[in-house]
Tab-separated table of C-alpha atoms and ligand atoms in Angstrom:
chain	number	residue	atom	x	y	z
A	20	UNK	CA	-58.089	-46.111	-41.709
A	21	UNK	CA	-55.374	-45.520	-43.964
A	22	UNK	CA	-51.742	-44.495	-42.992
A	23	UNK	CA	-51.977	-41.621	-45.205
A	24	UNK	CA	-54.420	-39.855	-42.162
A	25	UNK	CA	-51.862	-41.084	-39.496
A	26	UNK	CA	-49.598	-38.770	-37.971
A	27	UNK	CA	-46.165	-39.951	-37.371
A	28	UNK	CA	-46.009	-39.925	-33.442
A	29	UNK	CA	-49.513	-42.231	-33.723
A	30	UNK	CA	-47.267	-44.939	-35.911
A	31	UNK	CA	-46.386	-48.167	-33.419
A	32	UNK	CA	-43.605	-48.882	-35.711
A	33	UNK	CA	-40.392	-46.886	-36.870
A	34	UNK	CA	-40.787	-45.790	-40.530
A	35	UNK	CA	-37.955	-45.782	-42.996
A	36	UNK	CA	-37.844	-42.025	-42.469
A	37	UNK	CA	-37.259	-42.387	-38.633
A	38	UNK	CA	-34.060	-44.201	-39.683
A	39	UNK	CA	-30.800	-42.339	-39.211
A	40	UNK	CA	-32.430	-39.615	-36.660
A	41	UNK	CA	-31.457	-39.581	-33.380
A	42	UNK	CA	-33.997	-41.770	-31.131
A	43	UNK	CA	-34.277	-42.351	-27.223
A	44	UNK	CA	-32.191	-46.132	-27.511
A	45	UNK	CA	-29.038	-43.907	-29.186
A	46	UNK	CA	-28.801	-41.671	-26.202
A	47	UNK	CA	-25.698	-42.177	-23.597
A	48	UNK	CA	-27.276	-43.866	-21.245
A	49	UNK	CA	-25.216	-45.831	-18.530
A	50	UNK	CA	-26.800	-48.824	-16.276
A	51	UNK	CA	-28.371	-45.983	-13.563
A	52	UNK	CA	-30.273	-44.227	-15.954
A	53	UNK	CA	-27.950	-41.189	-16.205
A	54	UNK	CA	-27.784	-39.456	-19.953
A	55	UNK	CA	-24.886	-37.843	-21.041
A	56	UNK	CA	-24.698	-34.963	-22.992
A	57	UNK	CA	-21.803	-32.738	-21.765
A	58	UNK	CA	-17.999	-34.107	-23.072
A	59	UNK	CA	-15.256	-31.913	-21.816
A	60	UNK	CA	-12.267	-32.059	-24.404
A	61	UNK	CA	-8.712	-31.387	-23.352
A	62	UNK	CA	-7.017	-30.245	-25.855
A	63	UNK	CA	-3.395	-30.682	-24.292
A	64	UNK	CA	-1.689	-31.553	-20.723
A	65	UNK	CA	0.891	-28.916	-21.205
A	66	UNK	CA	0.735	-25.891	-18.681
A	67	UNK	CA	2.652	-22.274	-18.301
A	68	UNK	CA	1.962	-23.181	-14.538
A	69	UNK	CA	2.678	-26.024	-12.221
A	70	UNK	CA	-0.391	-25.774	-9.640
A	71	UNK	CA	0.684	-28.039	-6.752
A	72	UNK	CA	-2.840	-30.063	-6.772
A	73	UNK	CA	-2.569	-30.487	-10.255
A	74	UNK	CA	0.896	-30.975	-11.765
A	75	UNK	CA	4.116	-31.878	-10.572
A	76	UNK	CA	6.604	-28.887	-9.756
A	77	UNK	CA	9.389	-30.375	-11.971
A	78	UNK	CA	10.323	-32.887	-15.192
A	79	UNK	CA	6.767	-33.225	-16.365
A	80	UNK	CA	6.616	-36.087	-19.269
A	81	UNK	CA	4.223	-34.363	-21.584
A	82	UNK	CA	2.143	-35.876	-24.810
A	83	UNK	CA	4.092	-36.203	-27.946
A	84	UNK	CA	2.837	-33.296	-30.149
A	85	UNK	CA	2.328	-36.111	-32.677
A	86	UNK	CA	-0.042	-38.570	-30.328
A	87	UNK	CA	-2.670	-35.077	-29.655
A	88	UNK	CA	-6.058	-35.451	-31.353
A	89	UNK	CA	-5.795	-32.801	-34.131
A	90	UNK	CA	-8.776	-30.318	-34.823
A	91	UNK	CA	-10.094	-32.230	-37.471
A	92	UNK	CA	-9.961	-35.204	-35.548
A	93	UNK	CA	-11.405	-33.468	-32.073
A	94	UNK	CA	-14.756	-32.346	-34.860
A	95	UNK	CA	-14.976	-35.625	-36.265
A	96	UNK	CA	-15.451	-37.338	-32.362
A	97	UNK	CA	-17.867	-34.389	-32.143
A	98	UNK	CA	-19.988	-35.065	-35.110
A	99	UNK	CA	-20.259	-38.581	-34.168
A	100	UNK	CA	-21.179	-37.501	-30.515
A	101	UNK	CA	-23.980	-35.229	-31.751
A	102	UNK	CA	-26.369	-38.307	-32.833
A	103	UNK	CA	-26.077	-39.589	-29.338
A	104	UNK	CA	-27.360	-36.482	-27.510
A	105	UNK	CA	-24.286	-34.141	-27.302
A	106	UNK	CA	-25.433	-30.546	-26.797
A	107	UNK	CA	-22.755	-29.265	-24.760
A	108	UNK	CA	-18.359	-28.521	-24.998
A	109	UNK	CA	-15.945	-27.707	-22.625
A	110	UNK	CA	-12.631	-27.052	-23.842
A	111	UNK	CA	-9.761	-27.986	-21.195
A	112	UNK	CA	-6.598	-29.232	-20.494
A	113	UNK	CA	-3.973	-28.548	-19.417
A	114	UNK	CA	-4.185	-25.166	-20.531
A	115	UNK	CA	-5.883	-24.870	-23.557
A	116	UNK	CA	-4.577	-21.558	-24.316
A	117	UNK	CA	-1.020	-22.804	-24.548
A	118	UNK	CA	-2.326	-24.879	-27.601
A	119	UNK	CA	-2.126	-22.676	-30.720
A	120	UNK	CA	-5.129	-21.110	-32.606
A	121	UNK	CA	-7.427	-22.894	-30.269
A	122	UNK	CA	-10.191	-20.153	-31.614
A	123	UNK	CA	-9.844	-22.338	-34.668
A	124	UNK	CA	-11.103	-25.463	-32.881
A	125	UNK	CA	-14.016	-23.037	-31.179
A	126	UNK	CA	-15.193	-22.052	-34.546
A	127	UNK	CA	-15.343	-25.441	-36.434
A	128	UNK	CA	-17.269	-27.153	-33.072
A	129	UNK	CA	-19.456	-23.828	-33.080
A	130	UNK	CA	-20.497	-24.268	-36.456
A	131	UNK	CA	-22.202	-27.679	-35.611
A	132	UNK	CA	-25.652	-26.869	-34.936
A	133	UNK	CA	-26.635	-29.055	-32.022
A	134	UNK	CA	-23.399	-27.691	-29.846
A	135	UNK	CA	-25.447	-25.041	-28.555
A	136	UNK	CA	-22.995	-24.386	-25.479
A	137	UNK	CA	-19.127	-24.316	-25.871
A	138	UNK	CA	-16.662	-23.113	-22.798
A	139	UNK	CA	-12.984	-23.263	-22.065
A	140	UNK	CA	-11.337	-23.315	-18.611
A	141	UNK	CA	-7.932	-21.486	-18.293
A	142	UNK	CA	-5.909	-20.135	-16.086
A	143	UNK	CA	-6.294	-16.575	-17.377
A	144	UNK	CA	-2.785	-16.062	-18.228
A	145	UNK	CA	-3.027	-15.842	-22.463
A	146	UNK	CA	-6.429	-14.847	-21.871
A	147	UNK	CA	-5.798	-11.185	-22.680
A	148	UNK	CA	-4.392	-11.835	-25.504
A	149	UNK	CA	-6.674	-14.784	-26.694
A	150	UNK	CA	-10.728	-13.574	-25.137
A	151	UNK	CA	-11.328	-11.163	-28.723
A	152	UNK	CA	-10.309	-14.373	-31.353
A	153	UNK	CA	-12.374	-16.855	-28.775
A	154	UNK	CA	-15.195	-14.426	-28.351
A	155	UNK	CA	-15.291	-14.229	-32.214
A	156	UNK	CA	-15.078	-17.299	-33.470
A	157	UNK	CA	-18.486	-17.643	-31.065
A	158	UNK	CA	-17.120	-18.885	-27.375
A	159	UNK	CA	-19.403	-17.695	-24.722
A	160	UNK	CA	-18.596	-18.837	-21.518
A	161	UNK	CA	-15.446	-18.738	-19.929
A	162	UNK	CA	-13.745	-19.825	-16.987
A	163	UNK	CA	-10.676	-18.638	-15.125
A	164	UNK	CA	-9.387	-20.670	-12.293
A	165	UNK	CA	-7.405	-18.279	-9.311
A	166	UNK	CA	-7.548	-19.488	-6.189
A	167	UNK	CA	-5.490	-16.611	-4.194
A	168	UNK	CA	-6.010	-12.975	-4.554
A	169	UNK	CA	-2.610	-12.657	-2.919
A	170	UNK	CA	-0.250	-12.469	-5.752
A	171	UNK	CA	2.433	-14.427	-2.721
A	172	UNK	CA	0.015	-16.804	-2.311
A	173	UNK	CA	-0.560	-17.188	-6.023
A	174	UNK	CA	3.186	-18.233	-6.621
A	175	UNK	CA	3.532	-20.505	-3.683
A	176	UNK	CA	0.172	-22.431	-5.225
A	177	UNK	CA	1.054	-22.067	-8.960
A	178	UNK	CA	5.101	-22.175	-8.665
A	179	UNK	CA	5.048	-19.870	-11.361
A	180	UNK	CA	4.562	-15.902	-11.667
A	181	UNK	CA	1.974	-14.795	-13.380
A	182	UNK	CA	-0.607	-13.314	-11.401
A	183	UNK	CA	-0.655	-9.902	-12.608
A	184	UNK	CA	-1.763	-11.544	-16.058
A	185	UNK	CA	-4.257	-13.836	-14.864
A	186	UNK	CA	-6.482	-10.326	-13.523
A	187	UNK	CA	-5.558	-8.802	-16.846
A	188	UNK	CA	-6.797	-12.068	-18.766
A	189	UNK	CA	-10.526	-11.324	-16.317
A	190	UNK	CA	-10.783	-7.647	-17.348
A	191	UNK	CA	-9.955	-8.643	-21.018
A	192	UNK	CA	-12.688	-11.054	-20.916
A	193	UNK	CA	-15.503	-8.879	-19.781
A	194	UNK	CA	-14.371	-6.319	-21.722
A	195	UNK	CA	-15.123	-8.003	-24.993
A	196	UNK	CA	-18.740	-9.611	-23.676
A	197	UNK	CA	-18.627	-12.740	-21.763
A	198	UNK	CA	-20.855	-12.391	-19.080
A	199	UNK	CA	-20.277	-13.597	-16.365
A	200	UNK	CA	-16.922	-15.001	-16.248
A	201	UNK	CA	-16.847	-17.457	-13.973
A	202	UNK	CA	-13.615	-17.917	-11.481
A	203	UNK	CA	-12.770	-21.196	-10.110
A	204	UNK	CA	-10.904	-21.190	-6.815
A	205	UNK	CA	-9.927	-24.718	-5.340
A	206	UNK	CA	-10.135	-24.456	-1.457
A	207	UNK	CA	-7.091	-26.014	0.853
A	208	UNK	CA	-7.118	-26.112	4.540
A	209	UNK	CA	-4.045	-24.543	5.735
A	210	UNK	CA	-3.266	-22.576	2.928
A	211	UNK	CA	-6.247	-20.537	1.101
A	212	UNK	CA	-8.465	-20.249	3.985
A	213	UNK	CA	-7.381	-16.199	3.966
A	214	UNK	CA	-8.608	-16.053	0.327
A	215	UNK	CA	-11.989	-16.816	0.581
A	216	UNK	CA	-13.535	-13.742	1.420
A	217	UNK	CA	-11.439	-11.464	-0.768
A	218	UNK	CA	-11.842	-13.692	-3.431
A	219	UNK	CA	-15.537	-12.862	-2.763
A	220	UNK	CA	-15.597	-9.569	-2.425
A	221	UNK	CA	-13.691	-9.198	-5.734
A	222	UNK	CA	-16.735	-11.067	-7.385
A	223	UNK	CA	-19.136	-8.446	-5.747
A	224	UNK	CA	-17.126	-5.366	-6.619
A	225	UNK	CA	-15.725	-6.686	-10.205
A	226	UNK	CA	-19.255	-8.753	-11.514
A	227	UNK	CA	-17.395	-12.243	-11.776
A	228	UNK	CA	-18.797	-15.214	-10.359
A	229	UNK	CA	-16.702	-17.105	-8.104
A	230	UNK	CA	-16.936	-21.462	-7.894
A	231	UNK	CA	-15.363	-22.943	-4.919
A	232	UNK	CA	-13.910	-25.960	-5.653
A	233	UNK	CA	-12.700	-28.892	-2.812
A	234	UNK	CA	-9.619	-30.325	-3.410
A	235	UNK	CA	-9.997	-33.412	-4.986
A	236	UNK	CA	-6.788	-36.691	-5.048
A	237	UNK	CA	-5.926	-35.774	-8.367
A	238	UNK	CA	-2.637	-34.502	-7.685
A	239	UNK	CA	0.232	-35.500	-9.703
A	240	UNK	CA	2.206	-35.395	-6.140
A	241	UNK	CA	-0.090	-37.528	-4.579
A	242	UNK	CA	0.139	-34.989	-1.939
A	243	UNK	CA	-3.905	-35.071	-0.984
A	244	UNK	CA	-4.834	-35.900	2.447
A	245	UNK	CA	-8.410	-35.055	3.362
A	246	UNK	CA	-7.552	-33.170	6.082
A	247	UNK	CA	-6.127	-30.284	3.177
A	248	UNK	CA	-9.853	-30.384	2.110
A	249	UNK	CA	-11.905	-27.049	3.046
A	250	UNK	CA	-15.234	-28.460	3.124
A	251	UNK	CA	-17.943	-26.483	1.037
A	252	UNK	CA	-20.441	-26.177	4.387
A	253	UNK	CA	-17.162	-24.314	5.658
A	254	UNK	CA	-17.009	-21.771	3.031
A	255	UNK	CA	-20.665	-21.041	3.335
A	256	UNK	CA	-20.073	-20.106	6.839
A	257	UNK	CA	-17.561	-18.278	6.782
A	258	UNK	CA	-18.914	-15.917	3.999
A	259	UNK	CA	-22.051	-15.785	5.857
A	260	UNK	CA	-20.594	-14.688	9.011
A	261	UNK	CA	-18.260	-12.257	7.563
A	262	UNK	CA	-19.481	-11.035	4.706
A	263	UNK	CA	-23.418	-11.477	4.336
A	264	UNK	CA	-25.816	-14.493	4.543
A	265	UNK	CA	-26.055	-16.366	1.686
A	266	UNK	CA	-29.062	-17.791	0.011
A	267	UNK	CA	-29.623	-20.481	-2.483
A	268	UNK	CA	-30.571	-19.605	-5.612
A	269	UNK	CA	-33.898	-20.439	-7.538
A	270	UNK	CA	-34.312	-22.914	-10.708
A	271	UNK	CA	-30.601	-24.309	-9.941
A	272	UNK	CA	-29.696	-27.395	-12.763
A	273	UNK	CA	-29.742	-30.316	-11.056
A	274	UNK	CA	-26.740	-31.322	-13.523
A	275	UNK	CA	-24.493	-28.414	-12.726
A	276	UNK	CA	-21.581	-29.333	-9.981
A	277	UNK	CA	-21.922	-26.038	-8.387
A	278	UNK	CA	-24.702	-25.583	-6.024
A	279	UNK	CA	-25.381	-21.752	-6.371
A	280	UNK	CA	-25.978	-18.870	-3.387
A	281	UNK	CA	-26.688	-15.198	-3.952
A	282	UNK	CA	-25.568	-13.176	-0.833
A	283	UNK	CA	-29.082	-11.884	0.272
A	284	UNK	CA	-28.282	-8.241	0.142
A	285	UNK	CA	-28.216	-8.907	-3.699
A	286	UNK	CA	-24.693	-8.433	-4.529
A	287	UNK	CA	-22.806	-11.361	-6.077
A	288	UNK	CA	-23.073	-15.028	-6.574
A	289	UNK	CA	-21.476	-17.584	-5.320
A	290	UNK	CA	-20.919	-21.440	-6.496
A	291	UNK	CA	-20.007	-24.377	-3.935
A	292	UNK	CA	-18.032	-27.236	-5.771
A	293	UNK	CA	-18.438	-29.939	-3.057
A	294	UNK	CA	-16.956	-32.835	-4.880
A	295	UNK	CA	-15.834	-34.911	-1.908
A	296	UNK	CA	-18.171	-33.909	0.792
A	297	UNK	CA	-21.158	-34.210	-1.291
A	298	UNK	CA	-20.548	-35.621	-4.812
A	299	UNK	CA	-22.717	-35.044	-7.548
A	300	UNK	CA	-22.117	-38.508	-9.135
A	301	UNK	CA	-25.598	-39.287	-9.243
A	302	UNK	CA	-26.801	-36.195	-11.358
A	303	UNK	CA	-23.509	-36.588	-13.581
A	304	UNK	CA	-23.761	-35.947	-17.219
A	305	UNK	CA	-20.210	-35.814	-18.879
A	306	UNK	CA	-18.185	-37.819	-20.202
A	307	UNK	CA	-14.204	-36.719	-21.555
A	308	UNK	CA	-11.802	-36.979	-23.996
A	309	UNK	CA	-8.243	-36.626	-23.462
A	310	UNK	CA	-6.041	-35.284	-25.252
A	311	UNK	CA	-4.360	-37.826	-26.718
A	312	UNK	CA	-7.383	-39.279	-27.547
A	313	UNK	CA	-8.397	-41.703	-24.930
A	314	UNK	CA	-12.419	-41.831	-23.270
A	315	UNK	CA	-13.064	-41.391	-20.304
A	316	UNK	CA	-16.648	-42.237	-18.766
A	317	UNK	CA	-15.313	-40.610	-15.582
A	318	UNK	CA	-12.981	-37.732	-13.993
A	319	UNK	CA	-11.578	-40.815	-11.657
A	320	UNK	CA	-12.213	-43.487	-14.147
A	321	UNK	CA	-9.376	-46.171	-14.267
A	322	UNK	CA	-10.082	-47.285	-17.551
A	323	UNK	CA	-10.048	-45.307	-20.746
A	324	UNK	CA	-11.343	-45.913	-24.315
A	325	UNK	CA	-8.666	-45.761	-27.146
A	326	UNK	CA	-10.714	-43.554	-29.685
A	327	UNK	CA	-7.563	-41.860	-30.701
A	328	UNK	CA	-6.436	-45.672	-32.175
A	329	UNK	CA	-9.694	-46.239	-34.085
A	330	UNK	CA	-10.048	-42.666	-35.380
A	331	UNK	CA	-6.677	-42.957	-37.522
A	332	UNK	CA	-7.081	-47.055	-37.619
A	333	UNK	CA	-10.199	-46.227	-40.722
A	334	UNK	CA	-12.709	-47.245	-37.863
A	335	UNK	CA	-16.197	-46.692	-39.417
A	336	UNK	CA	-18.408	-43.513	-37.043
A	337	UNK	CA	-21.114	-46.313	-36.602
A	338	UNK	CA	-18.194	-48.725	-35.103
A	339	UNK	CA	-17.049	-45.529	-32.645
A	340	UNK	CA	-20.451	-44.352	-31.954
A	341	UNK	CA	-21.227	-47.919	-29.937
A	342	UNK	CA	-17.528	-47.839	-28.204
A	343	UNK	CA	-18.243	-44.578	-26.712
A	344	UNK	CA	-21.754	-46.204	-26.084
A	345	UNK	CA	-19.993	-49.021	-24.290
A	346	UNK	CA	-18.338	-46.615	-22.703
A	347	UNK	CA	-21.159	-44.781	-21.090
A	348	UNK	CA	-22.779	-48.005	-20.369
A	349	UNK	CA	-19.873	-49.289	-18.470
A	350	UNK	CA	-19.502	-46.039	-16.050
A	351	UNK	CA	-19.725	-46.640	-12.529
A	352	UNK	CA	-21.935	-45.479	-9.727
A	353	UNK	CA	-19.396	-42.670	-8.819
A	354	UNK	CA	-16.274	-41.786	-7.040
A	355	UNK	CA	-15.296	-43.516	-3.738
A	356	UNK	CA	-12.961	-41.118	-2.484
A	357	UNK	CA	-14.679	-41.088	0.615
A	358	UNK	CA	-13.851	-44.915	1.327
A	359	UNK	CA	-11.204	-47.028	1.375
A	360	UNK	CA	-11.328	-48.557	-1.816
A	361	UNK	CA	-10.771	-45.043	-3.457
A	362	UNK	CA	-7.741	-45.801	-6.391
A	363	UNK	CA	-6.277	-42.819	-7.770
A	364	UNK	CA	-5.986	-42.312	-11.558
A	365	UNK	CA	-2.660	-43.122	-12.629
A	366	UNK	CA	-3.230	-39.786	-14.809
A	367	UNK	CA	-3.166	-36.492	-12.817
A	368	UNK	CA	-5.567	-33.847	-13.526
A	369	UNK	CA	-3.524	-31.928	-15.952
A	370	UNK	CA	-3.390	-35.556	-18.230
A	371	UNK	CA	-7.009	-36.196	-18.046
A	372	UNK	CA	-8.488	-33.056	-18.449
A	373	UNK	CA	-10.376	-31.521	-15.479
B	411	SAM	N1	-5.462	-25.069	-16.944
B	411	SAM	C1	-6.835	-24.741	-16.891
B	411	SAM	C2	-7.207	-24.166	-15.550
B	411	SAM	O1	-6.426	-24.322	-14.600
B	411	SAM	O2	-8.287	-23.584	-15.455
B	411	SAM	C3	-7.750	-25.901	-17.221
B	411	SAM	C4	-7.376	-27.251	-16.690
B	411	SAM	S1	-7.500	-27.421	-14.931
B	411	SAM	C5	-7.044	-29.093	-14.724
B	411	SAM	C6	-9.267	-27.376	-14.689
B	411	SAM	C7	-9.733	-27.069	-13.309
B	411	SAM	O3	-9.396	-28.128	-12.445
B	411	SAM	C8	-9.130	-25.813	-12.708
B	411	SAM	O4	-10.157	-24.962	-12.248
B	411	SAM	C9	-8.308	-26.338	-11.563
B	411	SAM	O5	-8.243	-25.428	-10.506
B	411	SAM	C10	-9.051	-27.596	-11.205
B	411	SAM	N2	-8.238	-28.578	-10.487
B	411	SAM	C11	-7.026	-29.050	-10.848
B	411	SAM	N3	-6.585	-29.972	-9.960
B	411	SAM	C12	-7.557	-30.077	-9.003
B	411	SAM	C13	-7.693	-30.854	-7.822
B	411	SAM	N4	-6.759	-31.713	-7.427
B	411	SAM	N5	-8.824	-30.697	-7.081
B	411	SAM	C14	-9.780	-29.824	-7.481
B	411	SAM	N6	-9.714	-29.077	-8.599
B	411	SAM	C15	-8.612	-29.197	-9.346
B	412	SF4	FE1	-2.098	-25.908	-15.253
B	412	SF4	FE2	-4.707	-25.791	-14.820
B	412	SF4	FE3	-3.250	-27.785	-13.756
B	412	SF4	FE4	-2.949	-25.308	-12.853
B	412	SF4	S1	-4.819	-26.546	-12.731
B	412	SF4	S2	-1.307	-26.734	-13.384
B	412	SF4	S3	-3.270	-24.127	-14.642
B	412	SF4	S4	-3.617	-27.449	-15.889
């Protein structure tokens, strides 16, 4: 028979029109079979807050301006990304707010067609003035972190005021479409326990969802001690008890961190973030970029990638598609924060990106 009748998925060989489009061997694909297709960008490390598990409260060395990726060169990592299975953004930082006309950067990566799911995590605070310009330049998903509803509590976390803005930055945000806005709360024993259930209840009665997240040692301080961790199992009960029981919730993604509960009178959702007492390592399917340029295969990975060096050293994409293959390869079975050999990053969370 000739090839003329054949179609192209019955060919045993590639054809010089298969060349060049993306194919299974070009995915990001590291030794336990896990693909990657989610890169989280940070687009700065500099903060209008100092969040106690995050930065330190005083002389913070930030990134020269000069050593940030710029837009152009944050799309270009992007485009090259794409051929190797990237689907899906998350702007970060350090706030990413703080860095100007980040809307800018929203609508170049929008415009590529196979990023068919950008989102930014902030703090909230520019957020009013920012959520219209991000909205519009085609951002839908949006996360703001507050972890106390107490506007004391809120200081004595963040070190900075602010809180009044942060709920303004929430409103502003569902007022101009995204839906739902997500909150992130990190949980600490000893400090937020009191927070939990209004921070729920403000989900139910406002139509936010609220994420849980357990502390993790990525503190600038190197303050964590797992004791200070409010375990995820602990959360659950106590919103069960005193609010309503919680269920879990149908057709969850096994790649998502959160594991998901609607409270079974039907009123609100809830995500658990259970990074230390049950990691998600083995369903893990990001990989970072800081931003001064540098990959990382891993939020606790101790070795980084210098793309920043080969994107303004006239590097070829081919030559940068296979580092950040190596890359991918090279990433470890998980975290081991729940051994003894757990190393912390020498960069905080604020530096890498979270
Ligand atoms: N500045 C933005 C914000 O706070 O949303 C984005 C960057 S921040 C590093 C990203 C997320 O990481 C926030 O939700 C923050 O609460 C969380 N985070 C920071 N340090 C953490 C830690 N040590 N353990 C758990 N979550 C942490
Ligand atoms: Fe800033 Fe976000 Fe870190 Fe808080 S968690 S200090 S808001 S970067």
């Amino acid at each position: 028979m000739s090839d003329l009748g054949t179609r192209a998925w019955e060919r045993a060989e590639p054809t010089t029109e298969d060349y060049g489009k993306p194919f299974m061997a070009e995915q990001l694909i590291d030794s336990f079979g896990r693909i990657h297709t989610n890169l989280r960008i940070s687009v700065t490390d500099r903060c209008n807050i100092r969040c106690f598990y995050c930065m330190p409260a005083e002389n913070v060395q930030f990134m020269d301006r000069k050593d940030l990726l710029t837009f152009e060169e944050i799309e270009r990592f992007v485009r090259i990304s794409v051929p190797l299975g990237l689907t899906k953004i998350r702007l970060t930082g350090g706030e990413p707010l703080v860095r100007r006309d980040l809307h800018v950067l929203v609508k170049m990566l929008a415009a590529i067609p196979q990023i068919h799911d950008i989102g930014v995590t902030t703090n909230g605070i520019l957020l009013a003035e920012q959520a219209e310009d991000l909205w519009n330049a085609g951002l839908r998903r949006i996360n703001v972190s507050l972890d106390a509803l107490d506007p004391v509590k809120f200081k004595e976390i963040t070190r900075r005021d602010g809180y009044e803005k942060v709920l303004e930055g929430i409103a502003a945000a569902q007022r101009v479409g995204f839906d739902p806005v997500k909150i992130n709360a990190v949980s600490i024993r000893g400090m937020t326990e009191d927070e939990i259930i209004p921070l729920a209840n403000f989900a139910r009665r406002s139509g936010v969802e609220i994420r849980f997240i357990e502390f993790m040692p990525l503190d600038a301080d190197n303050a964590w001690e797992r004791e200070k961790v409010l375990f995820a199992h602990e959360i659950i009960e106590k919103l069960s008890q005193e609010i309503c029981p919680l269920i879990p919730c149908p057709g969850q993604n096994p790649h998502a961190p959160a594991t998901e509960f609607q409270f079974e009178d039907g009123i609100g959702k809830i995500g658990l973030i259970a990074s230390v007492s049950r990691p998600f390592c083995m369903n893990c399917d990001r990989f970072r970029i800081t931003a001064d340029g540098k990959l990382r295969n891993c939020l606790f990975s101790l070795e980084e990638t210098d793309v920043r060096g080969m994107l303004r050293g006239g590097v070829a994409d081919i030559e940068i598609a296979s580092a950040i293959r190596a890359s991918i390869a090279a990433k470890k079975e998980g975290h081991e924060i729940n051994t003894a050999r757990y190393i912390q990053p020498d960069r905080p969370m604020y530096s890498i990106g979270g």
